[in-house]
XYZ file of C-alpha atoms in Angstrom:
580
model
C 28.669 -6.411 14.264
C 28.633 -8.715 11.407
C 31.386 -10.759 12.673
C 29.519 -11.371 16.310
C 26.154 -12.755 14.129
C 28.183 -14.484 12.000
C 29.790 -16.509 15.337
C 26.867 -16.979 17.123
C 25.603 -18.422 13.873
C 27.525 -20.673 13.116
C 27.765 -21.755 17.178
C 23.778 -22.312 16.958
C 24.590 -24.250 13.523
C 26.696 -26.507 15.273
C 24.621 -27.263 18.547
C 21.495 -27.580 15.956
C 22.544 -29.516 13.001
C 22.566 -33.263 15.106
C 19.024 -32.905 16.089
C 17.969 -31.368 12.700
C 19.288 -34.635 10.953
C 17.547 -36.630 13.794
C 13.946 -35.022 13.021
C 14.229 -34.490 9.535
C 15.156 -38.721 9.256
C 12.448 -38.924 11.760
C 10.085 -37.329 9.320
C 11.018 -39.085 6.415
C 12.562 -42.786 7.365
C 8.672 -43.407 9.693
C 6.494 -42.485 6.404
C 8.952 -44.539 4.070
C 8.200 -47.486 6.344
C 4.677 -47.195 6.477
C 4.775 -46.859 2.228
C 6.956 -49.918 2.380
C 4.846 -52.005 4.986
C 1.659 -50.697 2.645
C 3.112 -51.821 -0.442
C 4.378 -55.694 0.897
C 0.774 -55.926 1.937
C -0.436 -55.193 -1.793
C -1.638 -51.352 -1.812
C -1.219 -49.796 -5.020
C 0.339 -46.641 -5.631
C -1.943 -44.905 -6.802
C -4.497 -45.487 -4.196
C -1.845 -44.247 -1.309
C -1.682 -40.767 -3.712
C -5.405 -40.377 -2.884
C -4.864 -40.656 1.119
C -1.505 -38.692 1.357
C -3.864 -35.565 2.348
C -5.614 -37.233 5.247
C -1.694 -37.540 6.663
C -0.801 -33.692 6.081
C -2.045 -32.678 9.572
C -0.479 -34.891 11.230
C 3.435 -34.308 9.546
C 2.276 -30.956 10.140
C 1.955 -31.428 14.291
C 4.962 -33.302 13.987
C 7.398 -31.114 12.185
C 6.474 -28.099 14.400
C 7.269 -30.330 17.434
C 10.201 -31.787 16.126
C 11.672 -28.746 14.454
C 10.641 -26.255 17.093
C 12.370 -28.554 19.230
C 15.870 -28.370 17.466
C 15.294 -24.545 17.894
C 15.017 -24.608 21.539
C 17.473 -26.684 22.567
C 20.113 -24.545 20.083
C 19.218 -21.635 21.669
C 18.845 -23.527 25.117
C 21.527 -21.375 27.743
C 22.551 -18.521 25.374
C 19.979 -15.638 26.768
C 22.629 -14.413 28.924
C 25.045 -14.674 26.137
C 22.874 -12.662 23.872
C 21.866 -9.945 26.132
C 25.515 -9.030 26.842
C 26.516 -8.564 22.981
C 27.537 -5.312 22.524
C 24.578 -4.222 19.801
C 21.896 -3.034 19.582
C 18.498 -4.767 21.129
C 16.808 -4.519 18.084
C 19.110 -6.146 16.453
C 20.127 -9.218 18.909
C 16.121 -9.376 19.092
C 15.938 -9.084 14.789
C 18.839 -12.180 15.114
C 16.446 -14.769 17.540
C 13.519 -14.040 14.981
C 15.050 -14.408 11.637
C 17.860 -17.534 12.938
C 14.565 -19.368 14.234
C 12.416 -18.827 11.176
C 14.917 -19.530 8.457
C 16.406 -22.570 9.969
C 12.796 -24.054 10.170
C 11.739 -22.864 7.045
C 15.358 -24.706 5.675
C 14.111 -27.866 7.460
C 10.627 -27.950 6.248
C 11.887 -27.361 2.431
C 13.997 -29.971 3.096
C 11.732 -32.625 4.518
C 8.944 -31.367 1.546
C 12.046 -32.201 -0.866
C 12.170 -35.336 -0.042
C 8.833 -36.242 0.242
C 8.775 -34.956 -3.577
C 11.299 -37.181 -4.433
C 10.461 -40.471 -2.362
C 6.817 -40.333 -2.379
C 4.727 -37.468 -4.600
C 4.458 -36.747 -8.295
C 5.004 -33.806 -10.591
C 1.301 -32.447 -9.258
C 1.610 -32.287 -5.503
C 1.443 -28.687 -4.431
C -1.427 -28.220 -6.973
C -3.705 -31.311 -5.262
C -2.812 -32.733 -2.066
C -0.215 -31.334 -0.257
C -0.289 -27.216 0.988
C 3.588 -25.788 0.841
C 3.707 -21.947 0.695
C 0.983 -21.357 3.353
C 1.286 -23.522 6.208
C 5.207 -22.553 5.330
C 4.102 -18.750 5.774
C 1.960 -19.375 9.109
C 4.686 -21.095 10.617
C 7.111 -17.933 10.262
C 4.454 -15.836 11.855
C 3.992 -18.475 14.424
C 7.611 -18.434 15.409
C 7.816 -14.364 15.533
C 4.313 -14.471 17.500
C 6.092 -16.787 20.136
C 8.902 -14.847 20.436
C 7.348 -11.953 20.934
C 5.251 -13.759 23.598
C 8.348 -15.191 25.409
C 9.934 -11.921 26.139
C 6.201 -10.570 26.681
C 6.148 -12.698 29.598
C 8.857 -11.234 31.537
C 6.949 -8.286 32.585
C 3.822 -10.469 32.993
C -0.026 -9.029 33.527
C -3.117 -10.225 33.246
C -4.171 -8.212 30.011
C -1.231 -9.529 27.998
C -1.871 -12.814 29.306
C -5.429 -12.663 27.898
C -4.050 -10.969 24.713
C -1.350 -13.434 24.271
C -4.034 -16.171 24.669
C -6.388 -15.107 22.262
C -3.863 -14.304 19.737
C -2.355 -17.708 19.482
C -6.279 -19.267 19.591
C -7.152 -16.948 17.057
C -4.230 -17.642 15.279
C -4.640 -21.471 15.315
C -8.242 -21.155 14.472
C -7.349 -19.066 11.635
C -5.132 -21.486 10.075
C -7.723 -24.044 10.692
C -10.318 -22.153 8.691
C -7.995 -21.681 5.644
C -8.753 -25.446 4.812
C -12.310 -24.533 4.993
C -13.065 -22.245 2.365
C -16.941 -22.365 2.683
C -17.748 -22.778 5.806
C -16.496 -25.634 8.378
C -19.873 -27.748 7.397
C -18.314 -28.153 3.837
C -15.392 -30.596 3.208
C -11.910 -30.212 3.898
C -9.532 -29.018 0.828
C -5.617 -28.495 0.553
C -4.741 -25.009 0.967
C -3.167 -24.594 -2.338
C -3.385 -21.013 -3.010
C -2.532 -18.149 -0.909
C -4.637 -15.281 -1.692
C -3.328 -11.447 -1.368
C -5.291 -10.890 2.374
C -3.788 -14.039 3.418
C -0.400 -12.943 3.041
C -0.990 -9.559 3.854
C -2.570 -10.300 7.182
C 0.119 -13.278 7.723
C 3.171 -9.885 7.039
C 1.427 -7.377 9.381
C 1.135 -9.977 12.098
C 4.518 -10.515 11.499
C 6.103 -7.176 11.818
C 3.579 -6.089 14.429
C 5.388 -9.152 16.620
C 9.029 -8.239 15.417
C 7.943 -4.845 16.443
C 6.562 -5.718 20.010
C 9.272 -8.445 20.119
C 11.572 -6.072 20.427
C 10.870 -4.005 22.429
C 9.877 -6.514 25.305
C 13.435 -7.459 24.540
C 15.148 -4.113 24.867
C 12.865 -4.273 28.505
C 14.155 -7.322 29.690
C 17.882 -6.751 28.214
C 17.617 -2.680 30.504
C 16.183 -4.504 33.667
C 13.099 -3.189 33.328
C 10.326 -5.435 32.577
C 8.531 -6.021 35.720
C 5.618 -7.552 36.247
C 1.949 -5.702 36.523
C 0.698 -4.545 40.531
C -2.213 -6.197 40.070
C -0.276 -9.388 38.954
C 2.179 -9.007 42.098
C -1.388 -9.129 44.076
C -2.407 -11.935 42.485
C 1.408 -13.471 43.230
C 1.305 -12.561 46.721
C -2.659 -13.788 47.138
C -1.487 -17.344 45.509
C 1.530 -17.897 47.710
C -0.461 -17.244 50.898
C -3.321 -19.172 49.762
C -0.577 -22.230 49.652
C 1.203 -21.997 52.302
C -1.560 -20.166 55.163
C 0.811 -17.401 55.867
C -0.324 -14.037 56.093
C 1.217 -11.608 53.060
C 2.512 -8.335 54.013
C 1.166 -5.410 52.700
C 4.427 -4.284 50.800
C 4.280 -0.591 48.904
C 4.913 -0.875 45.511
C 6.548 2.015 44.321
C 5.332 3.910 41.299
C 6.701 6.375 38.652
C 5.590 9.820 38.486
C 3.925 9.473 34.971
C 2.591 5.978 36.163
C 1.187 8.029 39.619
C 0.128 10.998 37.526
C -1.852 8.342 34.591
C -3.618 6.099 37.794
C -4.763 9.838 39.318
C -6.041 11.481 35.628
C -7.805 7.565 35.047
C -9.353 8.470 39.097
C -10.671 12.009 38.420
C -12.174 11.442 35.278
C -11.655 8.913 33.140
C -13.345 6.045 34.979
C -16.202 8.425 35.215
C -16.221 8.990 31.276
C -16.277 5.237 30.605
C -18.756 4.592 32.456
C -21.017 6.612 31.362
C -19.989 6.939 27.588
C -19.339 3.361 27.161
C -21.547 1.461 29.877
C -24.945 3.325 29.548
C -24.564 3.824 26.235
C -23.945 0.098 25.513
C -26.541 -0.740 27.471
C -29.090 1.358 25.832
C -27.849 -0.010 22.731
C -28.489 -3.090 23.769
C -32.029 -2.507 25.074
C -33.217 -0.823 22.112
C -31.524 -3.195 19.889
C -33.348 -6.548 21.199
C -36.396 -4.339 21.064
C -35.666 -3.634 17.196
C -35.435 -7.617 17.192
C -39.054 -8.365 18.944
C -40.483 -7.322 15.109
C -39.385 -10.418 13.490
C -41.983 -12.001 16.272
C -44.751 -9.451 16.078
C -44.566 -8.421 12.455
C -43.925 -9.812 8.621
C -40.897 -7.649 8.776
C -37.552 -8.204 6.579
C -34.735 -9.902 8.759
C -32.345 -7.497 6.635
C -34.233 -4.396 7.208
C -34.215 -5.390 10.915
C -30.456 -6.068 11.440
C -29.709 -2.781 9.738
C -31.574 -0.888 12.034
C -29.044 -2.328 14.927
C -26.347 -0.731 13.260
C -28.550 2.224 12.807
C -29.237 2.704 16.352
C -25.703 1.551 17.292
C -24.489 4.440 15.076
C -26.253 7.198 16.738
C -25.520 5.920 19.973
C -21.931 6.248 19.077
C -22.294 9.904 18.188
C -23.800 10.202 21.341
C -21.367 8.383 23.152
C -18.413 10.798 21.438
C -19.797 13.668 22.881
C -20.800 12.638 26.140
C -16.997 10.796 26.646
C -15.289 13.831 24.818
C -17.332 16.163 27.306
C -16.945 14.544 30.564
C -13.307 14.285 29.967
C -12.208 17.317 28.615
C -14.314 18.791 31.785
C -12.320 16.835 34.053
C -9.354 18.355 34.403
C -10.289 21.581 35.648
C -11.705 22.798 38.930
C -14.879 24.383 39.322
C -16.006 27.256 37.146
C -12.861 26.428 34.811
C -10.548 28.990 36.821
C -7.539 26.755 36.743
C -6.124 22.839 36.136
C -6.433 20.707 38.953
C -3.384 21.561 41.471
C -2.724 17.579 41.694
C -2.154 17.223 37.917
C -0.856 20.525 36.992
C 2.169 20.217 39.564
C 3.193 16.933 38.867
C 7.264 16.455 38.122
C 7.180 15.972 34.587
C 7.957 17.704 31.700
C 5.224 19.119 29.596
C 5.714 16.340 26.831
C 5.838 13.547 29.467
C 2.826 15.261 30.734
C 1.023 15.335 27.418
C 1.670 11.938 26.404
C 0.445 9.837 29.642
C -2.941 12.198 29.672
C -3.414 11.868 25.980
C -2.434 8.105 26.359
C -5.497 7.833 29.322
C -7.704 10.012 26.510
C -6.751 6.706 24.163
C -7.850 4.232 26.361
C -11.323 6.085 27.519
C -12.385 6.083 23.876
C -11.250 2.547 23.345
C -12.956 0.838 26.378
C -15.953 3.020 25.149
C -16.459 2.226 21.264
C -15.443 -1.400 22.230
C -18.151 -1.430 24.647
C -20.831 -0.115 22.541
C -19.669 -2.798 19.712
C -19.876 -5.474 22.068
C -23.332 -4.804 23.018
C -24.198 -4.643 19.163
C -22.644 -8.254 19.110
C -24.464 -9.687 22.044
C -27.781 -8.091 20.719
C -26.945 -9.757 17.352
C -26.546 -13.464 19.187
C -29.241 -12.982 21.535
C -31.971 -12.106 18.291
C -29.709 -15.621 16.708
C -30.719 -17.754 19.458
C -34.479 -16.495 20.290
C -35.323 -16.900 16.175
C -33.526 -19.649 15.134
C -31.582 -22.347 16.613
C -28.559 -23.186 14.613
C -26.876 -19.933 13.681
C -24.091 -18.909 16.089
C -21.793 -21.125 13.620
C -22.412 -18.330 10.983
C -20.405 -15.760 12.821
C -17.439 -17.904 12.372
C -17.650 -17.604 8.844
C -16.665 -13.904 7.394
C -17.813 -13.254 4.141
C -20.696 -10.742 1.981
C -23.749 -12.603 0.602
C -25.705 -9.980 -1.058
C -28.490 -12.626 -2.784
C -31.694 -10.873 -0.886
C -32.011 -14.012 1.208
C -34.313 -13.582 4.067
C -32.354 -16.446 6.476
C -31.382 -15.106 9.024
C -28.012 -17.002 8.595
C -27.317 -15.355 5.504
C -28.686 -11.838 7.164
C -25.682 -12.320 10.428
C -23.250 -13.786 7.444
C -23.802 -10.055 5.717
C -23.311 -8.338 8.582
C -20.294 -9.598 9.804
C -18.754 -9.874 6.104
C -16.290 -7.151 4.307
C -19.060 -4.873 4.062
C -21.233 -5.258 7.563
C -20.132 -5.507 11.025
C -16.150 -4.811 10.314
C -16.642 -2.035 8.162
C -19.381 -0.444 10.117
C -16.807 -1.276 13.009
C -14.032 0.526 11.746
C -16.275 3.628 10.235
C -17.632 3.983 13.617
C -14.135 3.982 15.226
C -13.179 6.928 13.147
C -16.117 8.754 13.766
C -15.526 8.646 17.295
C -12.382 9.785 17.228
C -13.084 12.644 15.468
C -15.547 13.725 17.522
C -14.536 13.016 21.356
C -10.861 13.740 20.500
C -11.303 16.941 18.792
C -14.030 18.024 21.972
C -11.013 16.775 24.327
C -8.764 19.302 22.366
C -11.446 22.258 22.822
C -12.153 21.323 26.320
C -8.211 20.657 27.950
C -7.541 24.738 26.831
C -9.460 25.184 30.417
C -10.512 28.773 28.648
C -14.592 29.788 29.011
C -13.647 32.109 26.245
C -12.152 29.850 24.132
C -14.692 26.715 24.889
C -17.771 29.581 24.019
C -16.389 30.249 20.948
C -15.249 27.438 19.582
C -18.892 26.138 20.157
C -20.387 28.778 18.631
C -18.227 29.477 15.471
C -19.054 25.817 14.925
C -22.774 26.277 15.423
C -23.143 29.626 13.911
C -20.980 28.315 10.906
C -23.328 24.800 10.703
C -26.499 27.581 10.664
C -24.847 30.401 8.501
C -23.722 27.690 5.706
C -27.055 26.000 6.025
C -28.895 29.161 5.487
C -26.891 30.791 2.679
C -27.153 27.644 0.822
C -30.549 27.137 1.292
C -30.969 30.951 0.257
C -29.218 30.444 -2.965
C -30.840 27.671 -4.193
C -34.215 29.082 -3.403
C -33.690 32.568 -5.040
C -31.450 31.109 -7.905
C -31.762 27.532 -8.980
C -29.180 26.104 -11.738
C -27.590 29.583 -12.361
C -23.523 29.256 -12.828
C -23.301 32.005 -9.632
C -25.054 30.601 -6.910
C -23.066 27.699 -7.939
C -20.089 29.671 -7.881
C -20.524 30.980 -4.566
C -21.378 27.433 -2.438
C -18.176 26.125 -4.243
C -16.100 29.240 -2.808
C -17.782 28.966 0.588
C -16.959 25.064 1.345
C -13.937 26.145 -0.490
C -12.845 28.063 2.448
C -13.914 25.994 5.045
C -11.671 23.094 3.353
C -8.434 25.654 3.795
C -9.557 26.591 7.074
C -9.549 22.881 8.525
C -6.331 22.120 6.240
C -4.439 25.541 7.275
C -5.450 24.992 11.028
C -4.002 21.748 11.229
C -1.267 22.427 9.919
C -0.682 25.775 12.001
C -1.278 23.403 14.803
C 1.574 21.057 14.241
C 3.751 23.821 13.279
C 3.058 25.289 16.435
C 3.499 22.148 18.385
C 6.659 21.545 17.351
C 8.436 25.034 17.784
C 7.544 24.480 21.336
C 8.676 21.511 21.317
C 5.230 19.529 22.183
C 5.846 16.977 19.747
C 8.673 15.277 18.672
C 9.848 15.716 14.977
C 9.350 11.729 14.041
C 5.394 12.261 14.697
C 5.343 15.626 13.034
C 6.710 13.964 9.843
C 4.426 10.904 10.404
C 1.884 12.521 10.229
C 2.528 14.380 7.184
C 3.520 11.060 5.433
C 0.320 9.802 6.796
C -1.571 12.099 5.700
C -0.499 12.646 2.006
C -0.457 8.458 1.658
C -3.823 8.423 2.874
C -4.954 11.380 0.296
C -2.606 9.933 -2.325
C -4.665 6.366 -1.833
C -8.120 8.370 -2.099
C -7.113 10.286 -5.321
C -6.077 6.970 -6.915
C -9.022 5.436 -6.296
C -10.981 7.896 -7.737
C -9.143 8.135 -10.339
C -9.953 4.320 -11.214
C -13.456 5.458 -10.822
C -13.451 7.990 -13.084
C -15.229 6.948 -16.137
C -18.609 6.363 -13.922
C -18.575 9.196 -11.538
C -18.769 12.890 -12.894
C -15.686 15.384 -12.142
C -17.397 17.426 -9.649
C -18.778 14.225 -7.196
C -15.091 13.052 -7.591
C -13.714 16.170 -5.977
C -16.107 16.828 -3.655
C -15.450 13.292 -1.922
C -11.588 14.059 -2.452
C -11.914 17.195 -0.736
C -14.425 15.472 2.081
C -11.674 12.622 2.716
C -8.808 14.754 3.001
C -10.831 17.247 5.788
C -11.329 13.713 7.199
C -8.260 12.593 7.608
C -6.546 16.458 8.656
C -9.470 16.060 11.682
C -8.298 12.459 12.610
C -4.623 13.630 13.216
C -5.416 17.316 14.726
C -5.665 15.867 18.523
C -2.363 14.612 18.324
C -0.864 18.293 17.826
C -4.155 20.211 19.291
C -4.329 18.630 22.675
C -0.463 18.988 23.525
C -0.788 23.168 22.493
C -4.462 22.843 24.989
C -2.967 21.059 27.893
C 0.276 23.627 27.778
C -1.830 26.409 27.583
C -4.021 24.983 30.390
C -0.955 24.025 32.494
C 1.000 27.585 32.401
C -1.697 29.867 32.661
């Protein structure tokens, strides 16, 4: 395998290296002139060394151009020759990426080498002229596009929009990088790439390599087509320019396609609707209501804002369990007796089965939470614009300002910062899952039995715990026993969540409901996750006391073993649903 990469190498070497020359003397011989015209006309030196800066946008345009150029026409008429090597996809795929990316990352150290040499001094990359980061966004750039180009083989109107977004984002990303606080402040060199940066520049990378690849392997098997609704649009577009009349052809669809359009029919459009549509419109009612107190009353902007993500919060919860319920119900016939004939019998295999149901579960509670958190956004820019002009800039910037400013700039800038809207974002998004997911799990067993007492161990325990503690403290306060005994009792509970889960995915995979690469995952998960939480309370340790320190260990890791339940829970519910 080896020997094929190292041939196709060296043939994209030699159909690249004429136009490399040609761009990288582009690059260099055009500003050598200009320095050379400057200098006849009597500029000094060391006034051109305070203007190289206002040029750096500009080489950059052009060396992408140029050198992404070179690329393309190297690897101009050698798809077919690529998809018929005999490796692996991931690997021919792995090739395209890393060729591309170090050839223009050779080119651009090149060109920056002689720029050094003809033109800077000894303090360029330190004060006027950014290496390591534009150098990093332009390897992301490159894996991003190729995962884009074989994207677009299969094309659809959702990874159009995605694929859209991303590269604006992406742009206006790098754009913002030279504009450290805030785009009214002046421009400066990105000099220093911080730890997010390159974190978020690595995970964008291998999240394209990853999706790169496998829109390669689809195009390589002959099976990236595009979307229906994108053959609609095809069809719609072709009569609409030439007057003829489009037949109504029949596309044909999979079973576990067929099966995951009749689940999203019979319930899941249902569950949307409701848990994320009147939800996020309530939110959004009572939200700008929240808002009409900065206009009636001498009320703090921050106290105000926090009580939209107050209300958005327990509109969330709500949300959960109104999704969770309508869902879980939906797969049943009346009265529970049995699963609806039309899924039950469809050809597939009970994995297959699980999956595309649990992958329609996925997207209910997605579409829902984002809905909610959209609402929570628009309420935010409608209260922007109705009490002061000139603040949808600030939710460009991300950042935490916690100075007790009452602006309400500075109020949206600490709600959309590391600490507001993201975080509340991402805390909500677990809490959702836990709660509609692990409902879906109860509800999919199709049991009345089951259902009953699942809801009322969880309400009877929720009362009995309540009560006993309650009882304890009441008839002895501060004694070592009572102490004792609410330590044992959550103490239990902690094994019971721990030891069910794990029964669960035992379970799930002697039948052979999941696959053995998830039921490790999520063990590695897992004990990462926990591992992560004990060292960081271990760094903690000098200003919390032992006991707070283990009882948000213990609460983290029940937290995480009820995030990854479903995906072991809801296979064992819809078999035992299926077969009864």
């Amino acid at each position: 395998m080896s020997s094929i990469f190292y041939a196709t190498t060296k043939q994209f070497c030699k159909r690249a290296w004429f136009g490399a020359v040609l761009a990288v003397g582009a690059l260099v011989m055009g500003p050598l002139l200009i320095v050379l015209i400057l200098k006849f006309n009597g500029l000094q030196s060391d006034q051109m060394e305070q203007n190289y800066f206002d040029f750096h946008f500009a080489y950059l345009g052009a060396s992408w151009v140029f050198f992404l150029g070179v690329c393309l026409h190297a690897f101009s008429g050698s798809e077919k020759y690529c998809l018929g090597l005999p490796v692996s996809s991931a690997s021919i795929a792995t090739w395209l990426m890393l060729a591309m990316a170090g050839f223009v990352v050779v080119l651009q150290l090149l060109t920056n080498g002689l720029y050094r040499l003809l033109f800077f001094d000894e303090h360029w990359l330190t004060n006027y002229w950014p290496l390591l980061g534009p150098l990093l966004f332009m390897v992301t750039l490159i894996l991003v596009g190729h995962c884009l180009f074989w994207s677009v083989h299969a094309p659809s109107f959702t990874k159009t929009f995605l694929g859209g977004a991303l590269m604006i984002g992406m742009l206006a990303w790098f754009v913002s990088r030279y504009y450290p606080n805030g785009f009214k402040s002046d421009i400066v060199p990105w000099n220093r790439v911080t730890l997010g940066e390159f974190v978020t520049m690595q995970l964008t990378c291998l999240a394209a390599w990853y999706q790169g690849t496998r829109a390669f392997a689809e195009v390589r098997a002959g099976t990236a087509v595009p979307s229906p609704a994108w053959e609609r649009m095809k069809v719609w577009w072709n009569a609409l320019l030439t007057g003829a009349i489009p037949e109504q052809s029949v596309v044909p669809f999979s079973p576990r396609s067929s099966l995951a359009r009749l689940h999203w029919r019979e319930s899941c459009q249902q569950s949307v609707i409701v848990g994320g549509g009147v939800f996020g419109l309530l939110s959004l009612m009572f939200n700008l209501l929240i808002g009409t107190r900065l206009n009636s009353e001498p009320t703090a902007l921050r106290d105000v804002l926090e009580g939209f993500v107050a209300m958005s919060t327990i509109l969330n919860l709500a949300a959960a369990v109104t999704a969770g319920a309508i869902l879980g119900l939906g797969i049943c016939r009346t009265g529970r007796t049995e699963m609806k004939r039309c899924l039950a019998m469809a050809p597939l295999t009970d994995p297959d089965f699980n999956a595309t149901l649990f992958a329609n579960m996925v997207k209910v509670l997605g579409w829902s939470i984002l809905i909610i958190q959209s609402a929570l956004l628009l309420s935010l820019i409608v209260t922007a614009v109705l009490y002061e002009v000139d603040t949808l800039s600030v939710l460009q910037v991300t950042g935490f300002l916690g100075n007790g400013s009452n602006s309400l700039s500075d109020m949206l800038l600490y709600l959309f910062g590391e600490n507001g809207f993201l975080c509340h974002t991402l805390v909500t998004l677990i809490g959702f899952w836990i709660i509609a997911a692990n409902i879906v799990s109860v509800l999919w067993t199709g049991r009345t039995w089951f259902i009953v007492s699942a809801i009322g161990v969880c309400f009877g325990g929720l009362f009995f715990y309540s009560m006993m503690i309650s009882l304890l403290e009441a008839f002895f306060p501060r004694q070592y026993l009572a102490e004792l005994v609410i330590i044992s009792m959550l103490l239990i509970l902690y094994f019971l969540i721990l030891g069910g889960t794990l029964v669960a995915y035992l379970t799930a995979r002697r039948r052979q409901l999941i696959s053995k690469t998830r039921f490790l995952g999520a063990g590695l998960l897992w004990s990462f996750a926990v591992m992560g939480v004990l060292v960081t309370l271990l760094s903690m340790a000098p200003h919390y006391p032992f006991r707070t320190m283990c009882g948000e260990f213990c609460v983290f890791s029940v937290l995480g073993a009820l995030v990854l339940a479903p995906f072991a829970t809801i296979p064992l519910a819809l078999s035992w649903n299926r077969h009864r």
